[in-house]
Short mmCIF file of C-alpha atoms in Angstrom, two decimals:
data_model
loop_
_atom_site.label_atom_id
_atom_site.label_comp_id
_atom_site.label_asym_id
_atom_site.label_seq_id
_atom_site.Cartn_x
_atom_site.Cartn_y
_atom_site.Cartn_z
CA UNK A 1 4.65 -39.02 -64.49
CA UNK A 2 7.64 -40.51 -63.52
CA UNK A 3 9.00 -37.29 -61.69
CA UNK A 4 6.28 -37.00 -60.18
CA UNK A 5 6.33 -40.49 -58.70
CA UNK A 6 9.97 -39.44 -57.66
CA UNK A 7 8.86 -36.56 -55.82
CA UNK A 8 6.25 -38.45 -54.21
CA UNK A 9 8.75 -40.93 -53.06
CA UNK A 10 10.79 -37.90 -51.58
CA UNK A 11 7.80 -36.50 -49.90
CA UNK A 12 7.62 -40.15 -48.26
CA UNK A 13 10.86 -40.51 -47.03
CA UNK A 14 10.99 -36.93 -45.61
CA UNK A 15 7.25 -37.94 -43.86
CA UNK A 16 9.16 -41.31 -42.52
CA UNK A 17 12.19 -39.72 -40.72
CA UNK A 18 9.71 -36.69 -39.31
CA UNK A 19 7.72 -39.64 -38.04
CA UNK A 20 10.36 -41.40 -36.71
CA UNK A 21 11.75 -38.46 -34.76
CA UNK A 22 7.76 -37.83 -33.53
CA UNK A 23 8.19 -41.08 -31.67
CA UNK A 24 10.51 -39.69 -29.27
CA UNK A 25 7.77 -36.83 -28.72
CA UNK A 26 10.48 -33.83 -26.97
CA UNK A 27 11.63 -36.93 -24.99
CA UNK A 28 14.62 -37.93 -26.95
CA UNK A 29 17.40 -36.31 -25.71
CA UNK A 30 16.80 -37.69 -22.58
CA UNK A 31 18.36 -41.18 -21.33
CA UNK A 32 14.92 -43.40 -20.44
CA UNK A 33 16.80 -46.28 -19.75
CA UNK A 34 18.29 -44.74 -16.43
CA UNK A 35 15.44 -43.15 -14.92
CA UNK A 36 16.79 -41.12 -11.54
CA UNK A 37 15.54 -39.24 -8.92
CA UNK A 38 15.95 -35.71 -7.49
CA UNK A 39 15.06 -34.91 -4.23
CA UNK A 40 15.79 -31.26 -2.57
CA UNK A 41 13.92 -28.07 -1.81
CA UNK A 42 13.23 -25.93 -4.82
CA UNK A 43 15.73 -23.12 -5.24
CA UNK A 44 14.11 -21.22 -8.30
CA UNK A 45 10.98 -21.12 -9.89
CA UNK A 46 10.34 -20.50 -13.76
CA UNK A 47 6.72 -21.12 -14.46
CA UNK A 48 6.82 -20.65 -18.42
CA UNK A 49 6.19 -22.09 -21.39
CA UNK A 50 7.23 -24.12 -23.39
CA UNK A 51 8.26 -26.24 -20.34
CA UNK A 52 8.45 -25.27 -16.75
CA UNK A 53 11.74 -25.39 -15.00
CA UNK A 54 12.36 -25.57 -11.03
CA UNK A 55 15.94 -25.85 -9.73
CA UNK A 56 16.38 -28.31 -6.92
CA UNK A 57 19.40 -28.04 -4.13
CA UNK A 58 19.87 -31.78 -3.78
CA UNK A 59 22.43 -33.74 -1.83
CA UNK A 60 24.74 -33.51 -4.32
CA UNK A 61 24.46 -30.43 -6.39
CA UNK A 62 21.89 -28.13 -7.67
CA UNK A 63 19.42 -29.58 -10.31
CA UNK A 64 17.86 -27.87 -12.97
CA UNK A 65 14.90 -30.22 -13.38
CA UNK A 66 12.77 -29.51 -16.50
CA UNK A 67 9.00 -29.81 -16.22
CA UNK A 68 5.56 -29.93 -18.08
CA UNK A 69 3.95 -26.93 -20.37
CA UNK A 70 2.63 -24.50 -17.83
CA UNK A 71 -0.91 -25.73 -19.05
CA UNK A 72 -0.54 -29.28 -18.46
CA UNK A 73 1.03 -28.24 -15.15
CA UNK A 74 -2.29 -26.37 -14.04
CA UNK A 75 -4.40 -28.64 -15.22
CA UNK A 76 -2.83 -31.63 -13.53
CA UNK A 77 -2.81 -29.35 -10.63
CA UNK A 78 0.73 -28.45 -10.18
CA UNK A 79 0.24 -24.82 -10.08
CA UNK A 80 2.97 -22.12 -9.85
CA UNK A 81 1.81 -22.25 -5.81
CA UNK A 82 2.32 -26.00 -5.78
CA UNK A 83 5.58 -26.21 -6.76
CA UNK A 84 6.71 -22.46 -4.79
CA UNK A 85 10.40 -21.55 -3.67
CA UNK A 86 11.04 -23.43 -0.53
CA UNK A 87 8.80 -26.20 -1.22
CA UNK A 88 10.21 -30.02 -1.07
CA UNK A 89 10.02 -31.68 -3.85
CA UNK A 90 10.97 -35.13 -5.41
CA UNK A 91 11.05 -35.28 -8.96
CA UNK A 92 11.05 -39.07 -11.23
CA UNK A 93 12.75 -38.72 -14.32
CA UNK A 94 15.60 -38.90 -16.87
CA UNK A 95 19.04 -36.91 -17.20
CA UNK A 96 19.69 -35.00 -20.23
CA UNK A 97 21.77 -36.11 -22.76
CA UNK A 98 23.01 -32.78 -24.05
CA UNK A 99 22.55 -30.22 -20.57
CA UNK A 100 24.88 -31.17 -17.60
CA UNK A 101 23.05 -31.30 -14.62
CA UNK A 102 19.38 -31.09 -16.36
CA UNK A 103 16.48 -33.56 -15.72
CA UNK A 104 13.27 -34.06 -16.84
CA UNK A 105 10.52 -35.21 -14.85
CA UNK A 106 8.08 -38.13 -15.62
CA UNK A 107 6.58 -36.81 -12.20
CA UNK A 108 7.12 -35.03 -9.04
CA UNK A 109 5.88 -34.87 -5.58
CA UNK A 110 5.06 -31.94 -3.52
CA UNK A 111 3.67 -32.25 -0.23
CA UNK A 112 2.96 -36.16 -0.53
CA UNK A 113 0.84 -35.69 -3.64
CA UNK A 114 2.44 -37.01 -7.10
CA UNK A 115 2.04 -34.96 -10.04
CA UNK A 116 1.90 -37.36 -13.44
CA UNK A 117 3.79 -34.56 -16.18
CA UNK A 118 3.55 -36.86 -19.18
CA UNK B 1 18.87 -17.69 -22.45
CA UNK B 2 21.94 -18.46 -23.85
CA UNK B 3 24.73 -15.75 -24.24
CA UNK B 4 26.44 -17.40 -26.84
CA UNK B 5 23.88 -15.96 -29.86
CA UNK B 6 23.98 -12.82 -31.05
CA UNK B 7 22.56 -10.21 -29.28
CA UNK B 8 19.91 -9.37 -30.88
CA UNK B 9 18.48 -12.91 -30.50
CA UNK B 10 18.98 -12.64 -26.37
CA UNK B 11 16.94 -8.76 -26.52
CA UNK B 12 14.15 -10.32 -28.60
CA UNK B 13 13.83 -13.41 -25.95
CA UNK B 14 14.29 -11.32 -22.89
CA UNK B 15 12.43 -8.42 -24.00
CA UNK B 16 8.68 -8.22 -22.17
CA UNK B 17 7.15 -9.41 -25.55
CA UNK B 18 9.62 -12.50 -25.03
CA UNK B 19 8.22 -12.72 -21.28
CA UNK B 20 4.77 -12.09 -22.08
CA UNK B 21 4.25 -15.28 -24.33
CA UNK B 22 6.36 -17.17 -22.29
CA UNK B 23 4.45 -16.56 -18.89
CA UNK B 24 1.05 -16.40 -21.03
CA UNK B 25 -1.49 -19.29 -20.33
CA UNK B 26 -2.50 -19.12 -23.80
CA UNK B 27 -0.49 -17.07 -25.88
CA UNK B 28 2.43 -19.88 -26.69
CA UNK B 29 -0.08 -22.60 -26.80
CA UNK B 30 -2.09 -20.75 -29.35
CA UNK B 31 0.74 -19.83 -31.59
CA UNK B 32 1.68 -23.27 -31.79
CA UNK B 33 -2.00 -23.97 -32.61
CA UNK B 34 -2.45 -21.47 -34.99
CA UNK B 35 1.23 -22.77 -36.88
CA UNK B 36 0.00 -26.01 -37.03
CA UNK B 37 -3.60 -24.68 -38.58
CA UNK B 38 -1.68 -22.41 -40.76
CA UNK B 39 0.58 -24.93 -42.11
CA UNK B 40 -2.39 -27.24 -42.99
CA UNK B 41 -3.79 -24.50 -45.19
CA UNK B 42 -0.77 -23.54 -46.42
CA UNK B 43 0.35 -26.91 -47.85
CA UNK B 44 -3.37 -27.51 -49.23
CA UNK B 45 -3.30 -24.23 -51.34
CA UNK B 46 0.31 -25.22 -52.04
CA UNK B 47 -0.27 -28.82 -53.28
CA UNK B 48 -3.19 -28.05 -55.52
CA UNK B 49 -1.17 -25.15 -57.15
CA UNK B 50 1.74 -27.56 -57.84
CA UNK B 51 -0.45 -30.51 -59.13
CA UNK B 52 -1.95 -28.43 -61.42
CA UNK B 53 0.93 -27.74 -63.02
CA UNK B 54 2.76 -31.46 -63.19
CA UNK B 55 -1.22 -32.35 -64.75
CA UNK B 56 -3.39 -33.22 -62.53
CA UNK B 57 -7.19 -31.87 -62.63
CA UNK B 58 -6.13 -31.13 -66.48
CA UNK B 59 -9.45 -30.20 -67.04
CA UNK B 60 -9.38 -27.20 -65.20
CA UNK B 61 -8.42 -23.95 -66.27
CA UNK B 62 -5.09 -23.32 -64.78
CA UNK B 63 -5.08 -19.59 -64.51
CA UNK B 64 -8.45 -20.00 -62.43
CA UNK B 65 -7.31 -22.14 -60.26
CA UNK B 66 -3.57 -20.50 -59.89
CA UNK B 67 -5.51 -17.46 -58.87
CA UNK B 68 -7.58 -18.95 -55.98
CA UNK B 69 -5.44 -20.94 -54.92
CA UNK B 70 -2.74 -18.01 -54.66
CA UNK B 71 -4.71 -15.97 -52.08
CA UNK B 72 -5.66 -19.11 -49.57
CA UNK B 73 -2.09 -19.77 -49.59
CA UNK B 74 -0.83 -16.10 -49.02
CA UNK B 75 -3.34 -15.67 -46.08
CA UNK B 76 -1.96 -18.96 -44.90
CA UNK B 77 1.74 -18.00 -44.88
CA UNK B 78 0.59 -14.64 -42.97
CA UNK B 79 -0.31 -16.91 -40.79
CA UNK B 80 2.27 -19.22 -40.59
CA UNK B 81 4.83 -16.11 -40.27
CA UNK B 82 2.77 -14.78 -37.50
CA UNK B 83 2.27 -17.41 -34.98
CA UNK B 84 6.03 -18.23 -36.21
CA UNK B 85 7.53 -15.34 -35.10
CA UNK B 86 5.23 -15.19 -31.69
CA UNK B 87 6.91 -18.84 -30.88
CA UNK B 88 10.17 -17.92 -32.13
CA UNK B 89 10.35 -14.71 -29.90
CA UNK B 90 9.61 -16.83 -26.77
CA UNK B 91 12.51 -18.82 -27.21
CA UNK B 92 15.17 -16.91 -29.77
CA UNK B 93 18.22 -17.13 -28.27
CA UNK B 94 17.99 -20.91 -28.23
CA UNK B 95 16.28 -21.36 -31.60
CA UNK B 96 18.30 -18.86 -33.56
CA UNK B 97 20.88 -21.63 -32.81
CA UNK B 98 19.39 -24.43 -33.55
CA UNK B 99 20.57 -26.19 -36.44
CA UNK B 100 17.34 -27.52 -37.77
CA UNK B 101 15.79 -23.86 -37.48
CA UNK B 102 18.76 -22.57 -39.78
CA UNK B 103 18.11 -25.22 -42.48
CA UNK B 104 14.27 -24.68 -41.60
CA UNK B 105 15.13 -20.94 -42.82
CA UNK B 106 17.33 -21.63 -45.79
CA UNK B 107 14.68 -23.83 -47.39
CA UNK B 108 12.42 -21.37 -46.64
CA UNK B 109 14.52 -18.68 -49.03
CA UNK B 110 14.25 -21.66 -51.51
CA UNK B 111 10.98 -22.02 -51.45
CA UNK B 112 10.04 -18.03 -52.04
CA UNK B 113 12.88 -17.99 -54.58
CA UNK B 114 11.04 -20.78 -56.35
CA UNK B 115 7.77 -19.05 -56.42
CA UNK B 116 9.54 -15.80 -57.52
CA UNK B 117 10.64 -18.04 -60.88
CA UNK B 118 7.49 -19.73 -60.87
CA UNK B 119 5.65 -16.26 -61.23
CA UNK B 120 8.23 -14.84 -63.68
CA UNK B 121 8.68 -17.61 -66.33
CA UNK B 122 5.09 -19.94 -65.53
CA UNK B 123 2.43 -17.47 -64.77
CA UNK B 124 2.56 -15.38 -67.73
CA UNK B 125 1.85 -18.03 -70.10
CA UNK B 126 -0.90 -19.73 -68.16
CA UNK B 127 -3.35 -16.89 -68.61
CA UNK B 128 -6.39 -17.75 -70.52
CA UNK B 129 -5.15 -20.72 -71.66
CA UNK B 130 -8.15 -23.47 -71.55
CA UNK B 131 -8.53 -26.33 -70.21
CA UNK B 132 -6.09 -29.42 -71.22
CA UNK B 133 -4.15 -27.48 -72.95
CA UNK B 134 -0.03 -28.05 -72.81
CA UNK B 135 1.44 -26.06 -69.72
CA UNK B 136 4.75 -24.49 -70.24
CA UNK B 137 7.97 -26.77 -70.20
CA UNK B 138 9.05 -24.93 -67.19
CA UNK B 139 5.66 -25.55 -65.13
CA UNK B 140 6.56 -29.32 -63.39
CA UNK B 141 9.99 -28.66 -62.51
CA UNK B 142 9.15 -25.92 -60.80
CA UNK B 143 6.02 -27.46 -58.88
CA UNK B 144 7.92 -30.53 -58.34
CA UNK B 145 10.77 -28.13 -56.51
CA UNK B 146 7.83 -26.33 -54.63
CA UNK B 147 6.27 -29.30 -53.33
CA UNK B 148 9.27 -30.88 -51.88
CA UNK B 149 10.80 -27.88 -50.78
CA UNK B 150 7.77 -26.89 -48.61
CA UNK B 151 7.37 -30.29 -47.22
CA UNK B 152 10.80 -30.27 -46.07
CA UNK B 153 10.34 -27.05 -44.47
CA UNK B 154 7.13 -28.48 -42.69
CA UNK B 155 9.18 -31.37 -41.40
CA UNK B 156 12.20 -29.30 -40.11
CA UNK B 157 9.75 -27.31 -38.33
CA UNK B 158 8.87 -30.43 -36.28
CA UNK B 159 12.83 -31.66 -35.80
CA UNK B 160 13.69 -28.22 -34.01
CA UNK B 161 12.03 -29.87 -31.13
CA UNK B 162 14.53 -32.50 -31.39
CA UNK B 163 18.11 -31.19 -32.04
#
């Protein structure tokens, strides 16, 4: 049984560095420790899964700030009206480690209500 | 979208099949429900295949179980192949890409390789053969390659997400 033990071992160590990756949970190419935010009227609109995306004319430069499922999103009540072309938004989150110029939000506000996305 | 993958990979996400799952309240969310599901079935028919043939439940007939345990797991990969390819149109240009996804598909190749030999030099001389009798030499090699292939498979699935 001794190749079997081996293979169990395998399996374990495969599990282990799946489970370490989990902890990061579609967060981890995303720099937590320097949260910023994004403040602008929304340019573009893509209300689709797996994550919604808005583009944001800030100050600076345009934003593509990356948001929730679209089901999370209704169901925390930022709906593809919320969050329409033209709209104001401010958007909490962390810049992309890999996309120049990307975002993603922890939450946003629209119309002085804040929208938890995590 | 990106341009830079072939394409065929850009049609298949911006076709309105691509656009349909995307824009869908349910239809990517249930795919991804449905892989999960199917993978749990999948690797249960899988893992009781394989530990039948490195010895476990030797007191089972092996062809009996082989043969049940075949079908769950061939409904189960419809499955998984299904709800796979729903998620991967939604997204194809990008995932086509990824390197996880291409290691996620190699292994994949591996794995229905391995079956291929497991049917050709393991299956044939497990037939009526009763219970606690010696399985062929070629039986726990082969099981032990299945069962770590497939897990690895299952946990490159997750990793796309993360490369």
């Amino acid at each position: 049984m001794s190749r079997f033990g081996l293979s169990i071992a395998l399996v374990a160590v495969v599990s282990a560095l799946a489970a370490s990756a989990l902890a990061h949970h579609g967060w981890g190419s995303y720099d937590a420790a320097n949260p910023v935010t994004v403040a602008g009227p929304i340019q573009t609109l893509k209300f689709e899964n797996p994550h919604a995306e808005i583009t944001v004319k800030a100050a600076d430069k345009v934003w593509t700030v990356t948001l929730a499922p679209t089901f999370r999103m209704t169901s925390r009540g930022a709906t593809a009206d919320v969050i329409a072309v033209g709209k104001g938004v401010s958007a909490y989150g962390y810049l992309s480690t890999v996309e120049k110029d990307e975002m993603r939000a922890e939450r946003i506000t629209v119309d002085g209500k804040t929208y938890e996305l995590r | 979208m990106t341009d830079a993958a072939p394409a065929i990979f850009v049609a298949i996400e911006s076709s309105g099949l691509g656009a349909a799952i995307r824009q869908s309240t349910w239809a990517y969310m249930s795919a991804n429900v449905a892989h999960i599901l199917s993978l749990m079935a999948f690797a249960g028919a899988v893992a009781v295949m394989d530990l039948r043939m490195i010895g476990a439940f030797a007191a089972t007939r092996p062809d009996f179980i082989l043969r049940k345990a075949r079908w769950a797991a061939v409904i189960a990969f419809a499955g998984l192949v299904l709800s796979g390819l729903t998620l991967f149109t939604a997204e194809a240009s990008h995932v086509v890409l990824n390197r996880v996804f291409q290691i996620k598909l190699g292994l994949i190749a591996l794995g229905l390789a391995n079956i291929v030999a497991f049917e050709v030099w393991v299956t044939p001389k497990v037939q009526n053969i009763p219970p606690l009798a010696p399985l062929p030499d070629a039986a726990r090699p082969i099981a032990i390659a299945s069962l770590t292939v497939w897990f690895c498979v299952a946990a490159c699935g997750r990793l796309i997400a993360y490369f």
